PDB file of C-alpha atoms in Angstrom:
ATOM      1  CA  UNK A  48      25.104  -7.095   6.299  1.00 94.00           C
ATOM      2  CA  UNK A  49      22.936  -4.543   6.569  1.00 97.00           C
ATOM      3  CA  UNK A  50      21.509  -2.968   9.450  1.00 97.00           C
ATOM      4  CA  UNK A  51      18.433  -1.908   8.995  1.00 98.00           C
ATOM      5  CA  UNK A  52      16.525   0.744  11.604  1.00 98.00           C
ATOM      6  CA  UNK A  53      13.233   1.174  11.194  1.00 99.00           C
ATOM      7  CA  UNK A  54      11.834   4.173  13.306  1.00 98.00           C
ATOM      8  CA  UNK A  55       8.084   3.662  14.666  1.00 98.00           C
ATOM      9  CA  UNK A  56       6.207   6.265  15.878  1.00 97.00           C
ATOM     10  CA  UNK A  57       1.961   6.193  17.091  1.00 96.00           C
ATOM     11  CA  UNK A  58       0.421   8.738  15.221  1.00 95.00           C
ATOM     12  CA  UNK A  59      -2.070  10.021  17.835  1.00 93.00           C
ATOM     13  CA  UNK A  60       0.463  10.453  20.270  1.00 94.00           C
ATOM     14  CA  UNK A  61       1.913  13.550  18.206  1.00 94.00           C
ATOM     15  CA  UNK A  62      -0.070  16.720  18.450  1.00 90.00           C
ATOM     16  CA  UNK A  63      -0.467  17.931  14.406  1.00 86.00           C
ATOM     17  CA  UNK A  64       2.634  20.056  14.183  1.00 87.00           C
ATOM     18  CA  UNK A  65       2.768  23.402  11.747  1.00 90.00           C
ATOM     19  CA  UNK A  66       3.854  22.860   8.135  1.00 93.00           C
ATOM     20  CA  UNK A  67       6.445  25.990   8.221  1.00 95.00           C
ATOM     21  CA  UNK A  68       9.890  23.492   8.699  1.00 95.00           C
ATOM     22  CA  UNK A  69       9.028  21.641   5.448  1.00 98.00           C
ATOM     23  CA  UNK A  70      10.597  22.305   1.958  1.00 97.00           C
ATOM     24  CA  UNK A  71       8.928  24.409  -0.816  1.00 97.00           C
ATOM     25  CA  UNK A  72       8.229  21.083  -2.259  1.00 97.00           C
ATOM     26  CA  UNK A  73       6.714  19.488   0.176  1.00 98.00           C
ATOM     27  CA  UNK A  74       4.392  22.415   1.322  1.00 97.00           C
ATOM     28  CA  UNK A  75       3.494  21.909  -2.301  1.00 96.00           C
ATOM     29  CA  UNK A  76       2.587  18.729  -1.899  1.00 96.00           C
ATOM     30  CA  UNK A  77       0.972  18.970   1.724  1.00 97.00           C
ATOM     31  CA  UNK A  78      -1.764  21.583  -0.341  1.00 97.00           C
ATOM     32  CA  UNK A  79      -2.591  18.794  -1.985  1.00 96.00           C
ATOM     33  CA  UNK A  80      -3.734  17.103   0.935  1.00 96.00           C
ATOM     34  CA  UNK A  81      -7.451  17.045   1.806  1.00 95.00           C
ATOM     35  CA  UNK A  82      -7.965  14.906   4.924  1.00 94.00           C
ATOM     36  CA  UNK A  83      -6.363  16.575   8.347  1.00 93.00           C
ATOM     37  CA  UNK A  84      -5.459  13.143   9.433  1.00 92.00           C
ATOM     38  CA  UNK A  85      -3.452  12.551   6.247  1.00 94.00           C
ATOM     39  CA  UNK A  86      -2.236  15.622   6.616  1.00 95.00           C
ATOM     40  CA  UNK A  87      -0.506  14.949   9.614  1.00 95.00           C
ATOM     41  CA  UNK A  88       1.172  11.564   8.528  1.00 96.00           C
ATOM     42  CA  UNK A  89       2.690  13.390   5.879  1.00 97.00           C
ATOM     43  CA  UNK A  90       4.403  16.085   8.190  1.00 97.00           C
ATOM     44  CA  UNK A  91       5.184  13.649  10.847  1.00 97.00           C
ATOM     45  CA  UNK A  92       6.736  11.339   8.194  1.00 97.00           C
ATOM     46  CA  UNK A  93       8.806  13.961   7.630  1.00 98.00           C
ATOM     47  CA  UNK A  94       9.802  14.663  10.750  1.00 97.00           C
ATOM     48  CA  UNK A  95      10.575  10.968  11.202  1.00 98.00           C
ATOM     49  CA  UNK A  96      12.401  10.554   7.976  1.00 98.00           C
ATOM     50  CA  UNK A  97      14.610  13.672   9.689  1.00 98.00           C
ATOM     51  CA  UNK A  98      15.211  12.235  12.780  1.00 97.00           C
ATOM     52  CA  UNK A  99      16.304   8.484  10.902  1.00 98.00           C
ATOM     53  CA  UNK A 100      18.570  10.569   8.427  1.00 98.00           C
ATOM     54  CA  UNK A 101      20.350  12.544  11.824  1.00 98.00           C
ATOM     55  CA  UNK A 102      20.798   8.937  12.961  1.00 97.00           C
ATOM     56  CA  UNK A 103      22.455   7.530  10.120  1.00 97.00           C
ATOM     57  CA  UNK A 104      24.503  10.944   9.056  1.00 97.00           C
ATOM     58  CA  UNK A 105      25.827  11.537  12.791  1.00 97.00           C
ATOM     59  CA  UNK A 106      24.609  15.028  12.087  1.00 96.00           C
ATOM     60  CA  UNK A 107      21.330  16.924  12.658  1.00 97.00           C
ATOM     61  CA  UNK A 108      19.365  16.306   9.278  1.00 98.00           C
ATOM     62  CA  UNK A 109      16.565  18.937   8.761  1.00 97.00           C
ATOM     63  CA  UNK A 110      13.159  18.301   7.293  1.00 97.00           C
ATOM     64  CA  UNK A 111      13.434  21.467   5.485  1.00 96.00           C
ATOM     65  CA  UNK A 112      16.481  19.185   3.342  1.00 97.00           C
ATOM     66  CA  UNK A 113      13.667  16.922   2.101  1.00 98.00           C
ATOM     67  CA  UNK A 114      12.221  17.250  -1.076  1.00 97.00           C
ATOM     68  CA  UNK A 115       9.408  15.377  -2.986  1.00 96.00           C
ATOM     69  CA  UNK A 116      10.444  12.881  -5.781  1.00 90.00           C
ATOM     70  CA  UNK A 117       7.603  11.504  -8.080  1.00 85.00           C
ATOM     71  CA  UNK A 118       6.947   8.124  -5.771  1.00 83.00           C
ATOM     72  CA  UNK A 119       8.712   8.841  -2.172  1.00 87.00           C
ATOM     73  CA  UNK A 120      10.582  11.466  -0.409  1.00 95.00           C
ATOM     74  CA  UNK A 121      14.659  12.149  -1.465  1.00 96.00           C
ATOM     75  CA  UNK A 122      17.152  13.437   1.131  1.00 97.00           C
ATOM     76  CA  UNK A 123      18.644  16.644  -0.918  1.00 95.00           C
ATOM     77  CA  UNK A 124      21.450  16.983   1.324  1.00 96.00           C
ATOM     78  CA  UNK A 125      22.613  13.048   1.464  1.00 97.00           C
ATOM     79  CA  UNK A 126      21.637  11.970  -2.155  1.00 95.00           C
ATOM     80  CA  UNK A 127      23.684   8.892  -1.495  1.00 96.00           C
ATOM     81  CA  UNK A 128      21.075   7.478   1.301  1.00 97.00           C
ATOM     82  CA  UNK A 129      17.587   5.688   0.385  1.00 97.00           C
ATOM     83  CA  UNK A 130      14.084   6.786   2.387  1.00 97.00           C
ATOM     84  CA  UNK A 131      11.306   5.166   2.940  1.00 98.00           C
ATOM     85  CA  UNK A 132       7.918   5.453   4.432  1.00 97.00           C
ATOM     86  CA  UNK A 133       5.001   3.327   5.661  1.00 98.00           C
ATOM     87  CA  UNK A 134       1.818   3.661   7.511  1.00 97.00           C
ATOM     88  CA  UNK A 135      -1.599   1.998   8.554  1.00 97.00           C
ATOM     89  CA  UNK A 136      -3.917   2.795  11.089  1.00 94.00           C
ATOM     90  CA  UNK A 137      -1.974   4.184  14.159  1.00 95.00           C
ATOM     91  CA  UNK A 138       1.456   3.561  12.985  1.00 97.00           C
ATOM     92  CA  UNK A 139       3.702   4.998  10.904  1.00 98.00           C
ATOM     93  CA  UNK A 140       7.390   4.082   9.975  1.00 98.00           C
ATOM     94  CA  UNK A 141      10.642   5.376   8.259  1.00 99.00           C
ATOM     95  CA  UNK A 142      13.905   3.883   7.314  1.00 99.00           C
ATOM     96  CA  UNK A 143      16.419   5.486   5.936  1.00 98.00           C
ATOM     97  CA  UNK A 144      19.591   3.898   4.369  1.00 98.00           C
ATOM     98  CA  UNK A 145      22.851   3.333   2.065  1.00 97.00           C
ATOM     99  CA  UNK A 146      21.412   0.957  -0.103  1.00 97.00           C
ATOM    100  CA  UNK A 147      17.722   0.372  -1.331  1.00 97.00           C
ATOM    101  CA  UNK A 148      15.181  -0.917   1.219  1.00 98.00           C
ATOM    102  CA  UNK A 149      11.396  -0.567   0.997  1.00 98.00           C
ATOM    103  CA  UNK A 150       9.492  -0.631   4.208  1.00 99.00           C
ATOM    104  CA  UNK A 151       5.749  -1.372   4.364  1.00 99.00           C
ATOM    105  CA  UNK A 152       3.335  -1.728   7.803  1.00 98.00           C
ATOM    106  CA  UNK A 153       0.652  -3.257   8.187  1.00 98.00           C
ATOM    107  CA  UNK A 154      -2.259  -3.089  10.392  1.00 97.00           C
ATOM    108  CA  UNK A 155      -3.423  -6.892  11.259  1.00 95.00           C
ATOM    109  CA  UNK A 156      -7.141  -6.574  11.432  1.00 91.00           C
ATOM    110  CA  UNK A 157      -8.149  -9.418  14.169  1.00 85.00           C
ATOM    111  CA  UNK A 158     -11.823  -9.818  12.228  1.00 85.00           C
ATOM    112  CA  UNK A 159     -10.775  -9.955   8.854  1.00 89.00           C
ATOM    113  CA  UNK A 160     -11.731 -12.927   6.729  1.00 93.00           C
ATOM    114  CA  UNK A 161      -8.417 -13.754   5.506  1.00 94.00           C
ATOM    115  CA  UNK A 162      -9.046 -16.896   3.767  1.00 91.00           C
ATOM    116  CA  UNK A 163     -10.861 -14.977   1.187  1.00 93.00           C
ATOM    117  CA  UNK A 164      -8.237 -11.667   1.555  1.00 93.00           C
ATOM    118  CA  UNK A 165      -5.355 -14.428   0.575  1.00 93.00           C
ATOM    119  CA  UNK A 166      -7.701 -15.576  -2.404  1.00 92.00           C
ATOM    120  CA  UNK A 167      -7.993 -12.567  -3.784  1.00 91.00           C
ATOM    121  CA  UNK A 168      -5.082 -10.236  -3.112  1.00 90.00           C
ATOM    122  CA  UNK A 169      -1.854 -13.441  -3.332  1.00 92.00           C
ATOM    123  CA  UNK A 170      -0.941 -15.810  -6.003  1.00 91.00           C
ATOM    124  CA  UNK A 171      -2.893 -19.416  -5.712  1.00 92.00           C
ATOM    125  CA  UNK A 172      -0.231 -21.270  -4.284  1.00 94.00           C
ATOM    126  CA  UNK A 173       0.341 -18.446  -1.077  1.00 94.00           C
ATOM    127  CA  UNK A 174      -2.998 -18.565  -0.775  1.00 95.00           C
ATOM    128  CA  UNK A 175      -2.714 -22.079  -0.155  1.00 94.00           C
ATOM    129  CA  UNK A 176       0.048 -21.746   2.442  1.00 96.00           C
ATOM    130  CA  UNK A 177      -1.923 -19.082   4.048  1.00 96.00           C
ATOM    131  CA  UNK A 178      -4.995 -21.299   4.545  1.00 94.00           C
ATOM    132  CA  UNK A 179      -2.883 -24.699   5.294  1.00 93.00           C
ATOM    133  CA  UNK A 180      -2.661 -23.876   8.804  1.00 91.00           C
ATOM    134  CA  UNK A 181      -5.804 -22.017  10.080  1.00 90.00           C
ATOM    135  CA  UNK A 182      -3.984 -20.912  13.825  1.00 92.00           C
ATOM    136  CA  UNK A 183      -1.736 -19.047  11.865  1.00 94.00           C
ATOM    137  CA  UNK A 184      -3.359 -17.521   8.624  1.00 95.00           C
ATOM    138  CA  UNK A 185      -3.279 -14.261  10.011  1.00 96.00           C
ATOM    139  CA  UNK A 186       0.346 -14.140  10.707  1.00 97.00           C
ATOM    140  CA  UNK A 187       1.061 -16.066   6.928  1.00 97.00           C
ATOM    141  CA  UNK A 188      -1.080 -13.828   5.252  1.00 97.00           C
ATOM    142  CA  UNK A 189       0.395  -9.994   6.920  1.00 97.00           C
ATOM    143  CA  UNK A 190       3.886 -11.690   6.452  1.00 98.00           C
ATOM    144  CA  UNK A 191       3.515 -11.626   2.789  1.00 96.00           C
ATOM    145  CA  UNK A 192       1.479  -8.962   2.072  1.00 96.00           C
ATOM    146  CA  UNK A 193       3.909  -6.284   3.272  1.00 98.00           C
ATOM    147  CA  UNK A 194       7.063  -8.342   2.140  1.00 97.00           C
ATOM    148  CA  UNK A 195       5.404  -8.091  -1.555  1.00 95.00           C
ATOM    149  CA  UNK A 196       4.775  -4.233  -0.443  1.00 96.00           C
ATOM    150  CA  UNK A 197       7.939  -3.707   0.789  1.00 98.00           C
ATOM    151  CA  UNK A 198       9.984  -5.525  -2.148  1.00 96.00           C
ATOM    152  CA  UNK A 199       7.723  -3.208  -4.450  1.00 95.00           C
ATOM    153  CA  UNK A 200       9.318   0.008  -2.572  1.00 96.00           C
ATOM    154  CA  UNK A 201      12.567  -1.649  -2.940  1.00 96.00           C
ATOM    155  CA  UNK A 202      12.269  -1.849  -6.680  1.00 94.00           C
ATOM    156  CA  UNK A 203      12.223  -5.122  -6.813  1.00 93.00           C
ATOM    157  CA  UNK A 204       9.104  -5.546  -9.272  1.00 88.00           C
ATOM    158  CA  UNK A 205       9.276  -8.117 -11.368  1.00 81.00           C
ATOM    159  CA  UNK A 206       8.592 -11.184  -9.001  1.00 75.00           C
ATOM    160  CA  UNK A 207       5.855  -9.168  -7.059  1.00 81.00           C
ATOM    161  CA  UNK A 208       3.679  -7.380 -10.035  1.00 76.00           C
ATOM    162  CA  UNK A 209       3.845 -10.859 -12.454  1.00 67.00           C
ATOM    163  CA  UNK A 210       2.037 -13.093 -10.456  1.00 70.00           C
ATOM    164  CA  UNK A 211       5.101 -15.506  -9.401  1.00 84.00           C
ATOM    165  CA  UNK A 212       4.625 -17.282  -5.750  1.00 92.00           C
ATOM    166  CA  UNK A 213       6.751 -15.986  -2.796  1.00 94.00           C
ATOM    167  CA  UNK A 214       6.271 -19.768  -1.596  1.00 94.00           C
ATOM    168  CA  UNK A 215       8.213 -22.680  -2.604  1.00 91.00           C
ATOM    169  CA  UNK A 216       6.948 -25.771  -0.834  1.00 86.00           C
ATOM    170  CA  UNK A 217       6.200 -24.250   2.807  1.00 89.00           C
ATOM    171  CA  UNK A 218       8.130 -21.777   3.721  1.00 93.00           C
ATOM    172  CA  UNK A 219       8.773 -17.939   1.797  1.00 94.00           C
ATOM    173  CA  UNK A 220      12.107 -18.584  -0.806  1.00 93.00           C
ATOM    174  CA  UNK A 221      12.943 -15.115  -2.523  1.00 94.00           C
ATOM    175  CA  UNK A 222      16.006 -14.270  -4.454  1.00 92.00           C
ATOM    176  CA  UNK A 223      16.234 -10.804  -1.991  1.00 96.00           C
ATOM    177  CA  UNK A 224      16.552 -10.493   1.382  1.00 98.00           C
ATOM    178  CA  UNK A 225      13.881  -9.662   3.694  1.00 98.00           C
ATOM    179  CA  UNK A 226      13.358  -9.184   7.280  1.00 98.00           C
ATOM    180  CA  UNK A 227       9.960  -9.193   9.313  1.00 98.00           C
ATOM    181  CA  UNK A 228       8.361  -8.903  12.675  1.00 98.00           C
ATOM    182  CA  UNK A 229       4.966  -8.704  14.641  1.00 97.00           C
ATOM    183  CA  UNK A 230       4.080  -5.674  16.361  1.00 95.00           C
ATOM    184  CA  UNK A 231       0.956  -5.941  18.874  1.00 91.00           C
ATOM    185  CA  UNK A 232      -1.458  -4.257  16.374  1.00 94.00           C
ATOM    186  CA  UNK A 233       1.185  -4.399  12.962  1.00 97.00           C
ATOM    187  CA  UNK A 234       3.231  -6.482  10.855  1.00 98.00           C
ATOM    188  CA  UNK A 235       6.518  -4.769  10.101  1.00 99.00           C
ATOM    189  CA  UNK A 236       8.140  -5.831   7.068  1.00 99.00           C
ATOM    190  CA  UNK A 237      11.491  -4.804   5.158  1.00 99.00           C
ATOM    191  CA  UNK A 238      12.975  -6.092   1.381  1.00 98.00           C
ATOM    192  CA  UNK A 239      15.929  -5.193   0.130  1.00 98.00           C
ATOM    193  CA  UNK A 240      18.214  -6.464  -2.676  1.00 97.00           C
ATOM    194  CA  UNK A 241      21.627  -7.043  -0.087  1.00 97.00           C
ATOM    195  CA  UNK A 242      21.348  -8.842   2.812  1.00 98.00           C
ATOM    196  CA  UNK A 243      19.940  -7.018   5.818  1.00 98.00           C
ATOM    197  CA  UNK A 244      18.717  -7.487   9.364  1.00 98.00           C
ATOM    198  CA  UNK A 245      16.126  -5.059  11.109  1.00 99.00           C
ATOM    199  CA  UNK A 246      15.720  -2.986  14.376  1.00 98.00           C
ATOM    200  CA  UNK A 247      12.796  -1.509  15.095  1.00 98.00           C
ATOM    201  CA  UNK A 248      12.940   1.998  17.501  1.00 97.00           C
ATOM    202  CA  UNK A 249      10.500   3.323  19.065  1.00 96.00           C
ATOM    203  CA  UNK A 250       9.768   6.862  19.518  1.00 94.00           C
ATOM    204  CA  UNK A 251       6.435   7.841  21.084  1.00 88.00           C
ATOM    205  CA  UNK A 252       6.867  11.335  20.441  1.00 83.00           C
ATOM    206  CA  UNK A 253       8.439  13.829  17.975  1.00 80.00           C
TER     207      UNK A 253
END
């Protein structure tokens, strides 16, 4: 089994710190970066994805050791570990680990119409299961949405980009292992091809 920590951090809680600990490549990619509040996920995702890689290493892991690959961040110095990175809204979230597991987060948006969100952004038949139960759409409806973002970021494509159901009668039945759990504001959601279990950690500041 896999243990799975997922480290959580509020974004506003974390003053924008200066880009000069980063790798070449990331600086690159920082310039590229318009919006200051985007600009300061990106730096403190690194700074998280540091801290997580420290964590699983046993050793300090710098954020001047990650580099840019062409869809998420690679740990130059542990190429045998697997990162990755969510965030929405406030929140923003790192794992990093020996085998492949996507993270995504979620921020569950009380006002939403999610009756027509399930129509239009899951297959018919989770749409369905979404809507069966109208005291729990929200919940049904965050649930799958990051599991078919986080099994995405996992690399496992094929069963969440061709249209197949994550539903089989009424309950989620995958051939991957997932784990998932409610924050107050988020939905927290990992995938991975081995079978896992996940912690979330807190840390309010870096």
């Amino acid at each position: 089994m896999l243990h799975t920590e997922v480290f959580l951090t509020q974004i506003s809680l974390n003053p924008l710190p200066g880009s000069d600990f980063l790798s070449p490549s990331s600086k690159i990619r920082l310039a590229t970066i318009q919006s200051l509040a985007r600009a300061q996920q990106f730096i403190l995702g690194r700074l998280l994805l540091a801290q997580a890689a420290s964590k699983v290493l046993g050793i300090e892991y710098r954020a001047n050791d990650i580099t840019e690959g062409e869809f998420f961040p690679c740990l130059l110095k542990a190429p045998h570990l697997h990162a990755s990175i969510s965030h929405s809204g406030d929140c923003l979230g790192v794992t990093v680990n020996t085998e492949r597991v996507g993270l995504d987060i979620e921020c569950c948006r009380p006002k939403a119409n999610i009756a027509k969100l399930a129509k239009f952004a899951l297959h018919r038949d989770e749409a369905d299961w979404v809507n069966a139960l109208k005291e729990e759409s929200q919940e049904r409806f965050y649930q799958l949405w990051t599991l078919r973002e986080a099994a995405f970021k996992a690399g496992i494509r094929d069963q969440v980009i061709r249209g197949s159901s994550l539903i089989a009668g009424d309950s989620i039945k995958v051939d991957w292992y997932w784990a998932s759990e409610r924050e107050r504001t988020h939905r927290v959601s990992i995938a991975c091809l081995a079978p896992c279990s996940m912690v979330l950690i807190h840390k309010p500041g870096l």
